[in-house]
PDB file of C-alpha atoms in Angstrom:
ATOM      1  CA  UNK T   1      63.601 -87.864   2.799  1.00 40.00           C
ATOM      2  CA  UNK T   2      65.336 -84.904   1.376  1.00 45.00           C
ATOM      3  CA  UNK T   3      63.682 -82.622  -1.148  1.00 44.00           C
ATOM      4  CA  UNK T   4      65.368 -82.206  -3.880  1.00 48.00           C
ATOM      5  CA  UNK T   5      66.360 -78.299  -5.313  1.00 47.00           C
ATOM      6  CA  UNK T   6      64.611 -78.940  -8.743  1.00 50.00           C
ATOM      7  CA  UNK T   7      61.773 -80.991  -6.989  1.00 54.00           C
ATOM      8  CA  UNK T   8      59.457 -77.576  -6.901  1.00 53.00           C
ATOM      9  CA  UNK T   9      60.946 -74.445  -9.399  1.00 56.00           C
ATOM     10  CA  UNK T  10      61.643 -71.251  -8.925  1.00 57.00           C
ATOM     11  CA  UNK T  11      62.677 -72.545  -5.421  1.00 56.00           C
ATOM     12  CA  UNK T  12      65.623 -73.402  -3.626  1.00 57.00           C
ATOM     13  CA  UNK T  13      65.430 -76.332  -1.063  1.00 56.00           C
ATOM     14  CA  UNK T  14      69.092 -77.583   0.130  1.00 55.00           C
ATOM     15  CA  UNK T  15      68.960 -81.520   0.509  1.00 53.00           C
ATOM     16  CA  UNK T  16      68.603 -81.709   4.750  1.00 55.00           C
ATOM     17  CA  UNK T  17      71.069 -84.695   4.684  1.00 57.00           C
ATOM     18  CA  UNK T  18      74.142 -85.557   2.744  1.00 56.00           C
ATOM     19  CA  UNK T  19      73.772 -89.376   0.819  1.00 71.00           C
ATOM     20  CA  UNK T  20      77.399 -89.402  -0.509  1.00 73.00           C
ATOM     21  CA  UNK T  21      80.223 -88.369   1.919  1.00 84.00           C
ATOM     22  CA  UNK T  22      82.341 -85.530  -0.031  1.00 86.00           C
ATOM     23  CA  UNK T  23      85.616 -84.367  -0.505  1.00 88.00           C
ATOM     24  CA  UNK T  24      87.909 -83.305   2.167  1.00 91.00           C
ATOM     25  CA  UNK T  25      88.612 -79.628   2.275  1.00 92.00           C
ATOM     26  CA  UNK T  26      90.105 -78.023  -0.287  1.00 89.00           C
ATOM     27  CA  UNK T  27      92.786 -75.373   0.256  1.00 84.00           C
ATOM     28  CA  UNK T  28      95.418 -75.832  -2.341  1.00 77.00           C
ATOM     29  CA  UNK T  29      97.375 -78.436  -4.882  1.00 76.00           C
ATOM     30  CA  UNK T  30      95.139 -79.316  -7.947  1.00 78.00           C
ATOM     31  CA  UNK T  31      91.986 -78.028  -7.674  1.00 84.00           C
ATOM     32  CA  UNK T  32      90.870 -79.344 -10.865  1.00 82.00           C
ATOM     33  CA  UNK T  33      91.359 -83.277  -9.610  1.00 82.00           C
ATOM     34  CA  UNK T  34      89.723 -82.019  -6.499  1.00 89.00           C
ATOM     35  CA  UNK T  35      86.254 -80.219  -8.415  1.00 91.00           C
ATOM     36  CA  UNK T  36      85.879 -83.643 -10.467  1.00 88.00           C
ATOM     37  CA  UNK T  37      85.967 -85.455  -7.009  1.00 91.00           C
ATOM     38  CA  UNK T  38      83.372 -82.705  -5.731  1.00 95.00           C
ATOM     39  CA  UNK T  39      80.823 -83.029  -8.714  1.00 95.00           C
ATOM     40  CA  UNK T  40      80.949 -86.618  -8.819  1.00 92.00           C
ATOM     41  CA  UNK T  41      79.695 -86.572  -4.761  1.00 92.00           C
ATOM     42  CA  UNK T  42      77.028 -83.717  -5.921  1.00 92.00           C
ATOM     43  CA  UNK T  43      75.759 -85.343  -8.828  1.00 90.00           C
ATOM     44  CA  UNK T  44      75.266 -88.738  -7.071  1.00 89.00           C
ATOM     45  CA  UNK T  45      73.557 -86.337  -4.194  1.00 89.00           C
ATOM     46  CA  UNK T  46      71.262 -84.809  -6.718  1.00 90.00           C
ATOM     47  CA  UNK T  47      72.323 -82.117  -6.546  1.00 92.00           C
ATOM     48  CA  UNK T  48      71.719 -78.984  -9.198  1.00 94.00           C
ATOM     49  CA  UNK T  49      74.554 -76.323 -10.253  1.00 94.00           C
ATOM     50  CA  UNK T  50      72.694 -73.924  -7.625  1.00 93.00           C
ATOM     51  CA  UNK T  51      73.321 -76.197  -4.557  1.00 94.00           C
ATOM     52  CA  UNK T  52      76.818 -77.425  -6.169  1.00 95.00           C
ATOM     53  CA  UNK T  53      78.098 -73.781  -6.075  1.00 95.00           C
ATOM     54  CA  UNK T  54      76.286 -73.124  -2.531  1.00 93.00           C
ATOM     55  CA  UNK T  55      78.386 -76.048  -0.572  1.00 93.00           C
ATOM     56  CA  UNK T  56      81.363 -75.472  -2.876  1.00 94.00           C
ATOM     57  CA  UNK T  57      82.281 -72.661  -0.681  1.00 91.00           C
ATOM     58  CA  UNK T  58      81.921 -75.028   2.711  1.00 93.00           C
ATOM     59  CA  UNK T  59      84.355 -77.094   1.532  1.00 95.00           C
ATOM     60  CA  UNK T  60      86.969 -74.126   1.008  1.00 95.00           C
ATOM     61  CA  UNK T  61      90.077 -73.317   3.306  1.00 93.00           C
ATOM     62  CA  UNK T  62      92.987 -71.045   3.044  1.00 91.00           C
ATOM     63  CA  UNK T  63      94.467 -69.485  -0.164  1.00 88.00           C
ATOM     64  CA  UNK T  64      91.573 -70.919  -2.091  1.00 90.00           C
ATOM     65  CA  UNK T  65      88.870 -69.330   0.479  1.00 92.00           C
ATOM     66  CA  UNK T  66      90.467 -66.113   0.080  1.00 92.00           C
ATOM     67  CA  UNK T  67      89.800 -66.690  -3.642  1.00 91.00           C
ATOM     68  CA  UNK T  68      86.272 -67.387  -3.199  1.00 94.00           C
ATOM     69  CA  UNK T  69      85.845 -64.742  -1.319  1.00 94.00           C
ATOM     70  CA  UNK T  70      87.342 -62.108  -3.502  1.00 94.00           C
ATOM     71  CA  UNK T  71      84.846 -63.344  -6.397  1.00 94.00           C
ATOM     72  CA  UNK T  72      81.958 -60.610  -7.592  1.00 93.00           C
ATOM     73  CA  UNK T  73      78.214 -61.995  -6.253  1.00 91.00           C
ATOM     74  CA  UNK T  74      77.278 -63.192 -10.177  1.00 91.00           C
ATOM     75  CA  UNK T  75      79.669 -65.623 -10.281  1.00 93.00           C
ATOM     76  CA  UNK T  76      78.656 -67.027  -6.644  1.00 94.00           C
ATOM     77  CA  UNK T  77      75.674 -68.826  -7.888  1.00 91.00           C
ATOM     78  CA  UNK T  78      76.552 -70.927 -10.453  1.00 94.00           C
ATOM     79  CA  UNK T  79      78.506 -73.682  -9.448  1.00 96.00           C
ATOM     80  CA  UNK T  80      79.905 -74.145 -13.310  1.00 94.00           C
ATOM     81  CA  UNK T  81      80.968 -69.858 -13.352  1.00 94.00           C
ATOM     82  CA  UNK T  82      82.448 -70.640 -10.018  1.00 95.00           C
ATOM     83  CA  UNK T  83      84.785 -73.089 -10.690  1.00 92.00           C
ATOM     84  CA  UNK T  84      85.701 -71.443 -13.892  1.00 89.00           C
ATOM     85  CA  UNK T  85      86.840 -68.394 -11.927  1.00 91.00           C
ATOM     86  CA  UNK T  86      88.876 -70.609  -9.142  1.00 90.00           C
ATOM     87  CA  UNK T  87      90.546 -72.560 -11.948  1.00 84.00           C
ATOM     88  CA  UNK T  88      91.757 -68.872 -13.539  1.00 83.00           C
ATOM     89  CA  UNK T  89      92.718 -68.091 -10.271  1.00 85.00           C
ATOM     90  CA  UNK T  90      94.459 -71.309  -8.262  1.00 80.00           C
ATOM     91  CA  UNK T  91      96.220 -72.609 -11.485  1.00 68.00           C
ATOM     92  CA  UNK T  92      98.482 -69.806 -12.523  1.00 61.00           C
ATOM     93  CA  UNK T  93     100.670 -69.608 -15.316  1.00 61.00           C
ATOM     94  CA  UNK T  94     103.981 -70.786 -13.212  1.00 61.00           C
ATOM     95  CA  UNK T  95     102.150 -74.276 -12.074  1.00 69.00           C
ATOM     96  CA  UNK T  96     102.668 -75.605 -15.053  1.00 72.00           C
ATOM     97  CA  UNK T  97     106.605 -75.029 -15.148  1.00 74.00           C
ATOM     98  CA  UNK T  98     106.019 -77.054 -11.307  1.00 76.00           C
ATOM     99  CA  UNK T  99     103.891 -79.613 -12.882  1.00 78.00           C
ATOM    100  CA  UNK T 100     106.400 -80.509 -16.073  1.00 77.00           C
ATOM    101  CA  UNK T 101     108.917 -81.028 -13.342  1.00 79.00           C
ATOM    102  CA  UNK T 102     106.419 -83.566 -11.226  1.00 80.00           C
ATOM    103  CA  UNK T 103     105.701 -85.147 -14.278  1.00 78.00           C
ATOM    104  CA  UNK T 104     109.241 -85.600 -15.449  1.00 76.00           C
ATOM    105  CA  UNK T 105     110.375 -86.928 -11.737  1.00 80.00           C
ATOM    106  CA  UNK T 106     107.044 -88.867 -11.528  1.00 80.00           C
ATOM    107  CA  UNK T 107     107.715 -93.389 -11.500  1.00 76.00           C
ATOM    108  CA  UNK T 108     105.788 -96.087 -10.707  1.00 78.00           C
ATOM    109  CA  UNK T 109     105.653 -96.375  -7.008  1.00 80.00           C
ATOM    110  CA  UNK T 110     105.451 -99.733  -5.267  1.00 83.00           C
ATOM    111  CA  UNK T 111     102.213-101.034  -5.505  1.00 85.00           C
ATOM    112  CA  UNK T 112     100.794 -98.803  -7.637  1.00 81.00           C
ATOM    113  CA  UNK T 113      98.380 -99.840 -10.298  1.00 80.00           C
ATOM    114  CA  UNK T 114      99.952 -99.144 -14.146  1.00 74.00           C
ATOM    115  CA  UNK T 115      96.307 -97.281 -14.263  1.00 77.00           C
ATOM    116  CA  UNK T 116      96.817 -95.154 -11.543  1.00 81.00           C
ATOM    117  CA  UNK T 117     100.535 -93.946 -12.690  1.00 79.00           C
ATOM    118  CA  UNK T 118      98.962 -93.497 -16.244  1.00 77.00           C
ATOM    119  CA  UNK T 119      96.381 -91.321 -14.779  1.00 80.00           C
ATOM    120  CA  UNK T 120      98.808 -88.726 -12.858  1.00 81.00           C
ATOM    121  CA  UNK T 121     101.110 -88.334 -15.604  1.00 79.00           C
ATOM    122  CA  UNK T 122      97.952 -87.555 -17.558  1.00 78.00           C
ATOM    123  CA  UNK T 123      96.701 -84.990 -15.298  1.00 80.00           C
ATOM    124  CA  UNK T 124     100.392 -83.557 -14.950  1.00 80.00           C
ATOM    125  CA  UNK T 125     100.990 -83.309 -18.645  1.00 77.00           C
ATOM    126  CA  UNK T 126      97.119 -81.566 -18.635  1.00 76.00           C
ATOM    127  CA  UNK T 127      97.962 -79.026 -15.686  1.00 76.00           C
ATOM    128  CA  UNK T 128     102.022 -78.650 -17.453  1.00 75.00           C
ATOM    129  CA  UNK T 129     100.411 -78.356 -20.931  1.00 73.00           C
ATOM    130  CA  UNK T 130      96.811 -77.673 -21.114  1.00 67.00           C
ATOM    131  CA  UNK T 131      96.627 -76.999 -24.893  1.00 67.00           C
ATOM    132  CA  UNK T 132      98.563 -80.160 -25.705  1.00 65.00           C
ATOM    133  CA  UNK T 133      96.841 -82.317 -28.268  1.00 48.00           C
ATOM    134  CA  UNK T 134      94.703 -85.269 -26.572  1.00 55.00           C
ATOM    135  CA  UNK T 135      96.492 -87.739 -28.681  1.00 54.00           C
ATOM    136  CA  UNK T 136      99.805 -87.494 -27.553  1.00 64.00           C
ATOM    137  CA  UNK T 137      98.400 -87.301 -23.917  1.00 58.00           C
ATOM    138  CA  UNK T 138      97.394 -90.986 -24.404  1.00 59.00           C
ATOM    139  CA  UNK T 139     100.974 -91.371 -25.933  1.00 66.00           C
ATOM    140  CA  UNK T 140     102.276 -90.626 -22.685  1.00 64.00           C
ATOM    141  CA  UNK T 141     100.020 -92.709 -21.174  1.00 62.00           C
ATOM    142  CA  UNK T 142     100.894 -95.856 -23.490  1.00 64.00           C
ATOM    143  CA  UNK T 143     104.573 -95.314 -23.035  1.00 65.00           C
ATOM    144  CA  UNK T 144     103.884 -95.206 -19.050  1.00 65.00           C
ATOM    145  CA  UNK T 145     102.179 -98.550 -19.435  1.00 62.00           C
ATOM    146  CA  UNK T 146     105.019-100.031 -21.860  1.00 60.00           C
ATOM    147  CA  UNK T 147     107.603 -98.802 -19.006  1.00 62.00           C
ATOM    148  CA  UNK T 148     105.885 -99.782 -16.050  1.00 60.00           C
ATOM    149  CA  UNK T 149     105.211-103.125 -17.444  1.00 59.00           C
ATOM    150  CA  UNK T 150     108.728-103.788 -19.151  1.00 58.00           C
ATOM    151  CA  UNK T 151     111.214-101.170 -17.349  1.00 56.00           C
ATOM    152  CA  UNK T 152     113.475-101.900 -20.355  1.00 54.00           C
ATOM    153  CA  UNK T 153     116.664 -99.691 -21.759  1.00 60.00           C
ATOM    154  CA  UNK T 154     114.444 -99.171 -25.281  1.00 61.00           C
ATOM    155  CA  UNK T 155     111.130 -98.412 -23.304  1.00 58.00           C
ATOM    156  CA  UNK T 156     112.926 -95.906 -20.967  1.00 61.00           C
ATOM    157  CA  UNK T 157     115.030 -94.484 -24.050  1.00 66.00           C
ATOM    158  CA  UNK T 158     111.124 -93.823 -25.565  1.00 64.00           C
ATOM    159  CA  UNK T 159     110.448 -92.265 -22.451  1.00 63.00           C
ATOM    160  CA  UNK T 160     113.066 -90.134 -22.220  1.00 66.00           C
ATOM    161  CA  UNK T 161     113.203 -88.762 -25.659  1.00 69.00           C
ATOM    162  CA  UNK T 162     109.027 -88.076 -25.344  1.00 66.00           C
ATOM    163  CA  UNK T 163     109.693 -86.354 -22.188  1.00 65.00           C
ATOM    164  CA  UNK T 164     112.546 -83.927 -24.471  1.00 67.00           C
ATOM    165  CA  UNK T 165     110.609 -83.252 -26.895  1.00 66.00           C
ATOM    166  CA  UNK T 166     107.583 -82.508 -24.387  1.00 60.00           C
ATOM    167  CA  UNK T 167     110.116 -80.101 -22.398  1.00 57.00           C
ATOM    168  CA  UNK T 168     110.657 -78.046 -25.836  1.00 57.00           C
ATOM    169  CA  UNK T 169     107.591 -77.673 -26.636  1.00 54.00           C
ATOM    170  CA  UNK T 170     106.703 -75.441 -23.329  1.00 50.00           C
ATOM    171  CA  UNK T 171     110.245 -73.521 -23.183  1.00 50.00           C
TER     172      UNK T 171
END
């Protein structure tokens, strides 16, 4: 059985075998999305922010590597510092200008769950507009729902005329 980091303190024992399969690799998109996916495998692992920020870097490729890599030795160890610094780094200020567009070109694909399409125009509008009120992110997310369900004229008109006002908010 694996020994857990914060089974003995002041020492640092790295779990021998992995319980919960992790992400794939990360080496660009939304790194965000991809860190929740990360800490929900290391929590369930047992993991403590030490060991977190320890296989973070295992799991890194490419642009977001180089990133790592360029980070000063403080921030290394702390798995909550680290992905602070990636998330200043990978999400610059122009991804949100790409992320307004996915959101406004973003439908309800066949066989998609009304949750699931809900959820990325969420995390779009977050990544577009992160200092949007919460509130009118679940607005969105109600008048996805209403659409996807009814895909009527007055539903899409909604839509539409959220998505405006949305757009003039960030120019």
């Amino acid at each position: 059985m694996a020994k857990r980091a914060d089974d003995h303190p002041g020492s640092l024992s790295v779990p021998a075998a992995i319980n919960v399969s992790l992400p794939r690799q990360f080496g660009n998109g939304d790194f965000i999305e991809w860190a929740s996916r990360f800490e929900l495998c290391s929590r369930s692992n047992g993991w403590n922010d030490t060991v977190m920020a320890i296989w973070l870097c295992t799991l890194l490729e490419g642009d977001a590597c180089t990133i790592y890599q360029s980070l000063p030795e403080d921030v290394l160890s702390s798995y909550q510092a680290l992905k602070q610094a990636m998330v200043a780094r990978i999400h610059p200020e122009d991804l949100a200008h790409s992320a307004l567009q996915r959101f406004e070109e973003r439908y309800l694909r066949a066989g998609e769950t009304v949750e699931s399409f809900a959820y990325h125009l969420r995390r779009l509008l977050a990544l577009a507009m992160p200092r949007l009120l919460r509130s009118c992110s679940y607005t969105i997310s109600f008048v996805a729902y209403r659409f996807a369900q009814q895909r009527t004229s007055t539903v899409q008109r909604h839509y539409n005329a959220l998505l405006e006002r949305l757009v003039f908010q960030l120019e």
